[in-house]
Tab-separated table of C-alpha atoms and ligand atoms in Angstrom:
chain	number	residue	atom	x	y	z
K	1	UNK	CA	4.416	-0.276	-11.041
K	2	UNK	CA	2.453	-0.334	-7.745
K	3	UNK	CA	0.086	-3.160	-7.166
K	4	UNK	CA	-2.898	-3.218	-4.841
K	5	UNK	CA	-3.346	-7.003	-5.242
K	6	UNK	CA	-2.037	-8.706	-2.111
K	7	UNK	CA	-1.427	-12.418	-2.536
K	8	UNK	CA	0.202	-14.343	0.304
K	9	UNK	CA	-0.130	-17.957	1.487
K	10	UNK	CA	-3.432	-18.330	-0.380
K	11	UNK	CA	-4.885	-15.067	1.012
K	12	UNK	CA	-6.019	-12.685	-1.729
K	13	UNK	CA	-6.839	-9.068	-0.827
K	14	UNK	CA	-7.019	-5.675	-2.482
K	15	UNK	CA	-5.139	-3.201	-0.284
K	16	UNK	CA	-4.690	0.551	-0.641
K	17	UNK	CA	-2.820	3.121	1.415
K	18	UNK	CA	-4.810	5.972	2.957
K	19	UNK	CA	-6.047	8.144	1.423
K	20	UNK	CA	-6.701	5.895	-1.560
K	21	UNK	CA	-6.148	8.662	-4.092
K	22	UNK	CA	-2.708	10.087	-3.493
K	23	UNK	CA	0.265	11.458	-5.415
K	24	UNK	CA	2.454	8.452	-4.699
K	25	UNK	CA	2.946	4.982	-6.057
K	26	UNK	CA	3.692	3.451	-2.671
K	27	UNK	CA	2.254	0.031	-1.768
K	28	UNK	CA	0.008	-0.590	1.260
K	29	UNK	CA	2.077	-3.505	2.650
K	30	UNK	CA	5.615	-4.865	2.509
K	31	UNK	CA	7.473	-8.190	2.678
K	32	UNK	CA	7.681	-8.033	6.486
K	33	UNK	CA	3.852	-8.276	6.616
K	34	UNK	CA	4.040	-11.336	4.332
K	35	UNK	CA	6.785	-12.845	6.494
K	36	UNK	CA	4.615	-12.608	9.635
K	37	UNK	CA	1.634	-14.178	7.848
K	38	UNK	CA	3.837	-16.968	6.433
K	39	UNK	CA	5.171	-17.633	9.950
K	40	UNK	CA	1.630	-17.871	11.410
K	41	UNK	CA	0.375	-20.195	8.655
K	42	UNK	CA	3.431	-22.474	8.837
K	43	UNK	CA	2.990	-22.708	12.622
K	44	UNK	CA	-0.749	-23.391	12.249
K	45	UNK	CA	-1.514	-20.491	14.596
K	46	UNK	CA	-4.981	-20.721	16.222
K	47	UNK	CA	-7.175	-17.570	16.353
K	48	UNK	CA	-6.322	-16.591	19.944
K	49	UNK	CA	-6.657	-13.046	21.394
K	50	UNK	CA	-4.069	-11.206	19.295
K	51	UNK	CA	-2.667	-7.676	19.472
K	52	UNK	CA	-1.385	-6.103	16.250
K	53	UNK	CA	0.889	-3.097	16.711
K	54	UNK	CA	1.981	-0.670	13.941
K	55	UNK	CA	-0.017	-2.389	11.153
K	56	UNK	CA	0.744	0.154	8.394
K	57	UNK	CA	-2.548	0.147	6.453
K	58	UNK	CA	-4.229	-2.957	7.857
K	59	UNK	CA	-2.579	-5.763	5.834
K	60	UNK	CA	-2.138	-7.881	8.979
K	61	UNK	CA	-5.607	-7.353	10.431
K	62	UNK	CA	-7.200	-7.964	7.022
K	63	UNK	CA	-5.172	-11.161	6.516
K	64	UNK	CA	-6.003	-12.586	9.957
K	65	UNK	CA	-9.685	-11.704	9.537
K	66	UNK	CA	-9.621	-13.352	6.096
K	67	UNK	CA	-8.209	-16.532	7.699
K	68	UNK	CA	-10.899	-16.548	10.420
K	69	UNK	CA	-13.513	-13.812	10.647
K	70	UNK	CA	-13.942	-14.417	14.415
K	71	UNK	CA	-10.224	-13.875	15.156
K	72	UNK	CA	-10.260	-11.481	18.180
K	73	UNK	CA	-7.904	-8.589	17.437
K	74	UNK	CA	-6.813	-5.480	19.311
K	75	UNK	CA	-5.008	-2.944	17.169
K	76	UNK	CA	-2.626	-0.294	18.462
K	77	UNK	CA	-1.652	2.640	16.273
K	78	UNK	CA	-0.543	6.248	16.764
K	79	UNK	CA	-1.285	7.207	13.132
K	80	UNK	CA	-4.767	8.242	12.025
K	81	UNK	CA	-3.927	7.364	8.401
K	82	UNK	CA	-3.121	3.830	9.527
K	83	UNK	CA	-6.405	3.500	11.424
K	84	UNK	CA	-8.451	4.913	8.533
K	85	UNK	CA	-6.503	2.861	5.972
K	86	UNK	CA	-7.137	-0.380	7.878
K	87	UNK	CA	-10.857	0.355	8.193
K	88	UNK	CA	-11.071	1.213	4.495
K	89	UNK	CA	-9.289	-2.034	3.514
K	90	UNK	CA	-11.459	-4.181	5.790
K	91	UNK	CA	-14.562	-2.652	4.294
K	92	UNK	CA	-13.341	-2.834	0.659
K	93	UNK	CA	-12.559	-6.536	1.130
K	94	UNK	CA	-15.945	-7.200	2.794
K	95	UNK	CA	-14.220	-8.406	5.974
K	96	UNK	CA	-15.926	-8.590	9.342
K	97	UNK	CA	-14.637	-5.870	11.713
K	98	UNK	CA	-16.856	-7.007	14.601
K	99	UNK	CA	-14.019	-8.708	16.500
K	100	UNK	CA	-11.540	-5.829	16.088
K	101	UNK	CA	-10.944	-3.163	18.751
K	102	UNK	CA	-8.752	-0.065	18.250
K	103	UNK	CA	-6.368	1.617	20.720
K	104	UNK	CA	-3.992	4.549	20.421
K	105	UNK	CA	-0.400	4.381	21.659
K	106	UNK	CA	-1.140	5.912	25.065
K	107	UNK	CA	-3.926	3.527	26.059
K	108	UNK	CA	-2.973	0.274	27.769
K	109	UNK	CA	-4.012	-2.832	25.847
K	110	UNK	CA	-6.235	-5.432	27.541
K	111	UNK	CA	-4.618	-8.031	29.824
K	112	UNK	CA	-5.979	-11.107	28.027
K	113	UNK	CA	-3.666	-10.983	25.001
K	114	UNK	CA	-2.196	-14.360	24.002
K	115	UNK	CA	-0.126	-13.342	20.949
K	116	UNK	CA	1.365	-10.046	19.702
K	117	UNK	CA	2.297	-9.194	16.103
K	118	UNK	CA	4.326	-6.052	15.696
K	119	UNK	CA	6.069	-4.157	12.920
K	120	UNK	CA	9.290	-2.435	13.925
K	121	UNK	CA	8.672	1.337	13.815
K	122	UNK	CA	11.322	3.773	12.552
K	123	UNK	CA	11.469	5.628	15.877
K	124	UNK	CA	13.338	3.417	18.349
K	125	UNK	CA	12.443	5.437	21.484
K	126	UNK	CA	8.805	4.899	20.570
K	127	UNK	CA	9.517	1.182	19.983
K	128	UNK	CA	11.091	0.846	23.460
K	129	UNK	CA	8.074	2.669	24.924
K	130	UNK	CA	5.669	0.279	23.149
K	131	UNK	CA	7.555	-2.711	24.601
K	132	UNK	CA	7.505	-1.162	28.081
K	133	UNK	CA	3.750	-0.616	27.803
K	134	UNK	CA	3.349	-4.252	26.716
K	135	UNK	CA	5.319	-5.316	29.808
K	136	UNK	CA	2.443	-3.845	31.885
K	137	UNK	CA	-0.162	-6.163	30.382
K	138	UNK	CA	1.465	-9.343	29.010
K	139	UNK	CA	1.630	-12.379	31.285
K	140	UNK	CA	4.873	-14.362	31.315
K	141	UNK	CA	5.201	-16.676	28.312
K	142	UNK	CA	3.205	-14.680	25.724
K	143	UNK	CA	4.964	-14.671	22.355
K	144	UNK	CA	5.616	-11.358	20.604
K	145	UNK	CA	6.569	-11.585	16.904
K	146	UNK	CA	8.278	-8.488	15.524
K	147	UNK	CA	8.967	-8.207	11.801
K	148	UNK	CA	11.289	-5.825	9.996
K	149	UNK	CA	13.690	-5.467	7.106
K	150	UNK	CA	16.705	-7.687	7.796
K	151	UNK	CA	19.026	-4.679	7.478
K	152	UNK	CA	17.185	-2.930	10.384
K	153	UNK	CA	17.731	-5.858	12.765
K	154	UNK	CA	20.976	-5.900	14.711
K	155	UNK	CA	22.238	-6.784	18.168
K	156	UNK	CA	21.155	-3.476	19.681
K	157	UNK	CA	17.508	-4.046	18.548
K	158	UNK	CA	17.564	-7.525	20.118
K	159	UNK	CA	19.029	-5.964	23.294
K	160	UNK	CA	16.254	-3.302	23.396
K	161	UNK	CA	13.646	-6.058	23.163
K	162	UNK	CA	15.293	-8.274	25.804
K	163	UNK	CA	15.743	-5.317	28.164
K	164	UNK	CA	12.162	-4.059	27.823
K	165	UNK	CA	10.069	-7.216	27.428
K	166	UNK	CA	11.890	-10.556	27.479
K	167	UNK	CA	14.433	-12.786	25.706
K	168	UNK	CA	14.422	-12.502	21.917
K	169	UNK	CA	15.968	-14.134	18.853
K	170	UNK	CA	15.651	-13.481	15.104
K	171	UNK	CA	14.596	-15.900	12.330
K	172	UNK	CA	16.497	-16.523	9.121
K	173	UNK	CA	16.087	-13.943	6.374
K	174	UNK	CA	13.204	-14.345	3.894
K	175	UNK	CA	12.548	-11.759	1.144
K	176	UNK	CA	15.118	-9.512	2.915
K	177	UNK	CA	13.057	-9.500	6.151
K	178	UNK	CA	13.325	-11.297	9.482
K	179	UNK	CA	10.871	-12.066	12.280
K	180	UNK	CA	12.073	-11.682	15.860
K	181	UNK	CA	10.421	-13.898	18.454
K	182	UNK	CA	10.336	-12.543	22.003
K	183	UNK	CA	8.818	-14.318	25.006
K	184	UNK	CA	7.427	-11.874	27.584
K	185	UNK	CA	9.091	-12.450	30.952
K	186	UNK	CA	6.132	-11.070	32.927
K	187	UNK	CA	8.169	-8.276	34.597
K	188	UNK	CA	6.719	-4.734	34.529
K	189	UNK	CA	9.072	-1.990	33.235
K	190	UNK	CA	9.015	1.701	34.179
K	191	UNK	CA	7.507	3.920	31.465
K	192	UNK	CA	9.700	6.699	30.011
K	193	UNK	CA	9.401	10.326	31.086
K	194	UNK	CA	8.300	12.700	28.308
K	195	UNK	CA	11.242	14.734	26.948
K	196	UNK	CA	11.097	18.487	27.693
K	197	UNK	CA	13.104	21.455	26.439
K	198	UNK	CA	12.801	25.243	26.336
K	199	UNK	CA	12.737	27.830	23.579
K	200	UNK	CA	14.125	30.341	26.071
K	201	UNK	CA	13.977	33.476	23.896
K	202	UNK	CA	10.232	32.920	23.322
K	203	UNK	CA	9.537	31.818	26.884
K	204	UNK	CA	8.053	28.510	25.674
K	205	UNK	CA	8.574	25.150	27.305
K	206	UNK	CA	7.929	22.097	25.144
K	207	UNK	CA	7.011	18.591	26.210
K	208	UNK	CA	7.224	15.675	23.745
K	209	UNK	CA	5.789	12.190	23.899
K	210	UNK	CA	7.903	9.428	22.386
K	211	UNK	CA	6.473	9.349	18.845
K	212	UNK	CA	6.491	13.106	18.308
K	213	UNK	CA	8.632	14.633	15.542
K	214	UNK	CA	11.793	16.394	16.812
K	215	UNK	CA	11.268	14.988	20.291
K	216	UNK	CA	14.702	15.922	21.609
K	217	UNK	CA	15.185	19.459	20.316
K	218	UNK	CA	13.663	22.214	18.191
K	219	UNK	CA	13.670	21.219	14.496
K	220	UNK	CA	15.922	23.518	12.454
K	221	UNK	CA	13.183	24.079	9.866
K	222	UNK	CA	10.760	25.053	12.656
K	223	UNK	CA	13.435	27.404	14.060
K	224	UNK	CA	13.648	29.176	10.671
K	225	UNK	CA	9.841	29.452	10.584
K	226	UNK	CA	9.793	30.946	14.110
K	227	UNK	CA	12.249	33.603	12.885
K	228	UNK	CA	9.991	34.380	9.909
K	229	UNK	CA	6.385	34.253	11.075
K	230	UNK	CA	3.852	36.041	8.855
K	231	UNK	CA	3.023	39.693	9.547
K	232	UNK	CA	-0.644	40.699	9.791
K	233	UNK	CA	-3.837	40.149	11.728
K	234	UNK	CA	-5.058	36.570	11.762
K	235	UNK	CA	-8.113	35.145	13.522
K	236	UNK	CA	-8.403	31.489	12.539
K	237	UNK	CA	-5.080	29.706	12.275
K	238	UNK	CA	-4.209	26.088	11.482
K	239	UNK	CA	-0.920	24.508	12.570
K	240	UNK	CA	-0.963	21.733	9.952
K	241	UNK	CA	1.236	18.781	10.989
K	242	UNK	CA	1.674	20.405	14.400
K	243	UNK	CA	4.088	17.900	16.022
K	244	UNK	CA	4.618	19.282	19.537
K	245	UNK	CA	2.672	22.408	18.496
K	246	UNK	CA	5.622	24.799	18.428
K	247	UNK	CA	4.362	26.860	15.437
K	248	UNK	CA	0.821	27.109	16.810
K	249	UNK	CA	2.142	28.127	20.246
K	250	UNK	CA	4.150	30.946	18.680
K	251	UNK	CA	1.056	31.967	16.687
K	252	UNK	CA	-0.893	32.073	19.963
K	253	UNK	CA	1.699	34.512	21.347
K	254	UNK	CA	1.650	36.702	18.211
K	255	UNK	CA	-2.135	36.639	17.656
K	256	UNK	CA	-3.638	36.268	21.151
K	257	UNK	CA	-7.208	36.780	19.921
K	258	UNK	CA	-7.019	33.991	17.380
K	259	UNK	CA	-8.498	30.506	17.439
K	260	UNK	CA	-5.656	28.059	16.744
K	261	UNK	CA	-6.336	24.583	15.324
K	262	UNK	CA	-3.587	22.025	15.965
K	263	UNK	CA	-3.778	19.100	13.501
K	264	UNK	CA	-1.606	15.983	13.239
K	265	UNK	CA	-1.745	12.372	12.037
K	266	UNK	CA	0.053	11.307	15.231
K	267	UNK	CA	-2.169	11.039	18.301
K	268	UNK	CA	0.853	11.606	20.551
K	269	UNK	CA	1.657	14.814	18.642
K	270	UNK	CA	-1.886	16.119	19.132
K	271	UNK	CA	-1.721	15.251	22.823
K	272	UNK	CA	1.718	16.888	23.218
K	273	UNK	CA	0.331	20.060	21.589
K	274	UNK	CA	-2.608	20.017	24.002
K	275	UNK	CA	-0.273	19.603	27.009
K	276	UNK	CA	2.060	22.334	25.701
K	277	UNK	CA	-0.736	24.783	24.988
K	278	UNK	CA	-2.086	24.401	28.480
K	279	UNK	CA	1.331	24.441	30.239
K	280	UNK	CA	2.415	27.665	28.487
K	281	UNK	CA	-0.719	29.498	29.692
K	282	UNK	CA	-1.532	31.204	26.388
K	283	UNK	CA	-4.544	33.426	25.842
K	284	UNK	CA	-5.628	32.331	22.361
K	285	UNK	CA	-8.330	29.681	21.912
K	286	UNK	CA	-7.166	26.234	20.848
K	287	UNK	CA	-8.776	23.194	19.236
K	288	UNK	CA	-7.007	19.868	18.673
K	289	UNK	CA	-7.609	17.452	15.795
K	290	UNK	CA	-6.234	13.921	15.299
K	291	UNK	CA	-6.698	13.832	11.557
K	292	UNK	CA	-5.292	13.099	8.125
K	293	UNK	CA	-4.429	16.624	6.910
K	294	UNK	CA	-7.613	18.754	6.937
K	295	UNK	CA	-10.066	15.968	6.052
K	296	UNK	CA	-12.326	16.564	9.061
K	297	UNK	CA	-11.831	20.262	9.831
K	298	UNK	CA	-15.555	20.822	9.282
K	299	UNK	CA	-16.690	24.349	8.529
K	300	UNK	CA	-13.540	26.034	9.895
K	301	UNK	CA	-12.278	28.600	7.322
K	302	UNK	CA	-8.742	29.559	8.344
K	303	UNK	CA	-7.133	32.851	7.326
K	304	UNK	CA	-3.662	31.402	8.004
K	305	UNK	CA	-2.226	27.887	7.636
K	306	UNK	CA	1.263	27.318	9.065
K	307	UNK	CA	3.002	24.212	7.761
K	308	UNK	CA	6.339	22.413	8.089
K	309	UNK	CA	5.403	19.379	5.948
K	310	UNK	CA	6.713	15.841	6.487
K	311	UNK	CA	8.819	14.299	3.743
K	312	UNK	CA	8.515	10.700	4.814
K	313	UNK	CA	5.796	8.303	5.948
K	314	UNK	CA	7.232	5.471	8.051
K	315	UNK	CA	10.243	4.205	6.096
K	316	UNK	CA	9.132	5.739	2.779
K	317	UNK	CA	10.568	9.064	1.590
K	318	UNK	CA	7.675	10.837	-0.109
K	319	UNK	CA	6.279	14.277	-0.877
K	320	UNK	CA	2.683	13.108	-1.338
K	321	UNK	CA	1.660	14.311	2.148
K	322	UNK	CA	3.056	17.796	1.424
K	323	UNK	CA	0.941	17.779	-1.756
K	324	UNK	CA	-2.145	16.782	0.202
K	325	UNK	CA	-1.449	19.441	2.848
K	326	UNK	CA	-1.147	22.200	0.225
K	327	UNK	CA	-4.311	21.041	-1.574
K	328	UNK	CA	-6.257	20.834	1.712
K	329	UNK	CA	-4.973	24.270	2.768
K	330	UNK	CA	-6.186	25.735	-0.523
K	331	UNK	CA	-9.574	24.027	-0.174
K	332	UNK	CA	-10.128	25.219	3.417
K	333	UNK	CA	-8.576	28.720	3.406
K	334	UNK	CA	-10.895	31.727	3.262
K	335	UNK	CA	-10.434	33.925	0.200
K	336	UNK	CA	-7.437	36.161	0.938
K	337	UNK	CA	-6.125	33.575	3.443
K	338	UNK	CA	-2.457	32.660	3.556
K	339	UNK	CA	-0.453	29.423	3.409
K	340	UNK	CA	2.939	29.930	5.100
K	341	UNK	CA	5.352	27.020	4.606
K	342	UNK	CA	8.910	26.123	5.589
K	343	UNK	CA	10.711	23.509	3.514
K	344	UNK	CA	14.122	22.232	2.558
K	345	UNK	CA	15.248	24.164	-0.541
K	346	UNK	CA	15.861	20.982	-2.554
K	347	UNK	CA	12.225	19.838	-2.113
K	348	UNK	CA	11.093	22.668	-4.418
K	349	UNK	CA	7.699	23.099	-2.751
K	350	UNK	CA	7.249	26.388	-4.646
K	351	UNK	CA	6.499	24.412	-7.827
K	352	UNK	CA	3.609	22.575	-6.159
K	353	UNK	CA	2.287	25.635	-4.330
K	354	UNK	CA	2.340	27.739	-7.491
K	355	UNK	CA	0.408	25.067	-9.368
K	356	UNK	CA	-2.303	25.078	-6.707
K	357	UNK	CA	-2.450	28.743	-5.611
K	358	UNK	CA	-1.223	30.353	-8.895
K	359	UNK	CA	1.101	32.474	-6.730
K	360	UNK	CA	3.981	31.834	-4.344
K	361	UNK	CA	6.456	34.288	-2.806
K	362	UNK	CA	9.756	33.412	-1.146
K	363	UNK	CA	9.717	35.390	2.114
K	364	UNK	CA	13.119	34.244	3.408
K	365	UNK	CA	15.819	31.723	2.617
K	366	UNK	CA	19.094	30.432	3.991
K	367	UNK	CA	21.460	27.768	2.686
K	368	UNK	CA	19.085	24.971	3.760
K	369	UNK	CA	15.487	26.255	3.966
K	370	UNK	CA	12.991	28.560	2.284
K	371	UNK	CA	9.863	30.195	3.693
K	372	UNK	CA	7.098	30.262	1.087
K	373	UNK	CA	3.916	32.320	1.258
K	374	UNK	CA	0.870	31.903	-0.976
K	375	UNK	CA	-2.484	33.695	-0.957
K	376	UNK	CA	-5.820	32.106	-1.853
K	377	UNK	CA	-7.330	34.436	-4.450
U	401	SAM	C1	8.174	18.052	9.771
U	401	SAM	S1	7.037	17.646	11.070
U	401	SAM	C2	6.627	19.270	11.691
U	401	SAM	C3	6.219	19.287	13.139
U	401	SAM	C4	6.095	20.678	13.767
U	401	SAM	N1	5.110	21.467	13.066
U	401	SAM	C5	7.453	21.382	13.737
U	401	SAM	O1	7.588	22.324	12.939
U	401	SAM	O2	8.355	20.974	14.490
U	401	SAM	C6	5.619	17.136	10.147
U	401	SAM	C7	4.428	16.686	10.976
U	401	SAM	O3	3.389	16.276	10.068
U	401	SAM	C8	2.711	15.197	10.662
U	401	SAM	N2	1.975	14.445	9.620
U	401	SAM	C9	2.422	13.450	8.815
U	401	SAM	N3	1.449	13.020	8.006
U	401	SAM	C10	0.344	13.743	8.293
U	401	SAM	C11	-0.992	13.733	7.804
U	401	SAM	N4	-1.360	12.909	6.836
U	401	SAM	N5	-1.875	14.593	8.359
U	401	SAM	C12	-1.504	15.430	9.364
U	401	SAM	N6	-0.240	15.476	9.856
U	401	SAM	C13	0.673	14.652	9.332
U	401	SAM	C14	3.795	14.390	11.348
U	401	SAM	O4	3.261	13.523	12.337
U	401	SAM	C15	4.687	15.502	11.911
U	401	SAM	O5	4.306	15.846	13.216
């Protein structure tokens, strides 16, 4: 059973994921958050200028603010759900957010940081990029504590850290997690080039920042969707979970008079879509939204929602975001509007879509994927 009661080293909090009401029983923190907090308390850490990077739903920033409500924190996250989740948890626990500043993963952090707490992200190219960005701002000698599941920590992770920031070593295992301590060496590293590739037959060139889904090549589900785009006239289109924007870019080619809304939880994905839309010189209109599903789409009433839903969030395998995407699509679509989805066959999205839309047609299928089409009646 999921608990929302966080209890660690005498700190008691109530923590929820974002959004609070969701079709999952996942917890808002994990043992690697507790390990970092235990490490700080045992080392009697003073409330110095601290950066927190990849704090899933704010457990770390809430805990440090609970210890000292003047603890100066800068928070870096690429995920809107993480930002909104942290703000919700601070507010629910009546914690003071006055000394907390937020940054996305493209902005450089301030130069006065004295301590960094970081959770190891799943995407290791993104992790290396985060370390390289830190190397631009951290003076020599600043300690960076990186926590992760013990099974995710190996020699190559330690090598990535040493190569991109400074010498590193890992603690003993506690609750199946370890904390790596790295001391910044004060040397500035080159930042990575964005990865680019072509979809030659469509004349599209795609640029991807490090934390964007399918950064190195076209996703095979997206490829199947490109081969099976909906027929018809559409004017207001949403690319929901746009990643690098590939589905919305194709929609802009097929429906050049449409207004296309690119939406993603990842700020880098939204920015990659913006760069790609502009570089491919398309005629349609485009609007870009860093958002949790369609929470803040305002009064836009799409007649088409294109969606290749995610089936994990960080380390967790989950279909709750697909659920939320289908529900939001239904809520926002104009009557007669269409939801057009690609999914792995075994995920059985048709069951969910039929429950919400009361109709669902399989437009195409192969041995791995299905294309599903539902109409808002
Ligand atoms: C399977 S990828 C599809 C990307 C792109 N549309 C494609 O077909 O290659 C799913 C996308 O959903 C995004 N995503 C995950 N959670 C989200 C949320 N709560 N709201 C909006 N987008 C989300 C991910 O960042 C990712 O870019």
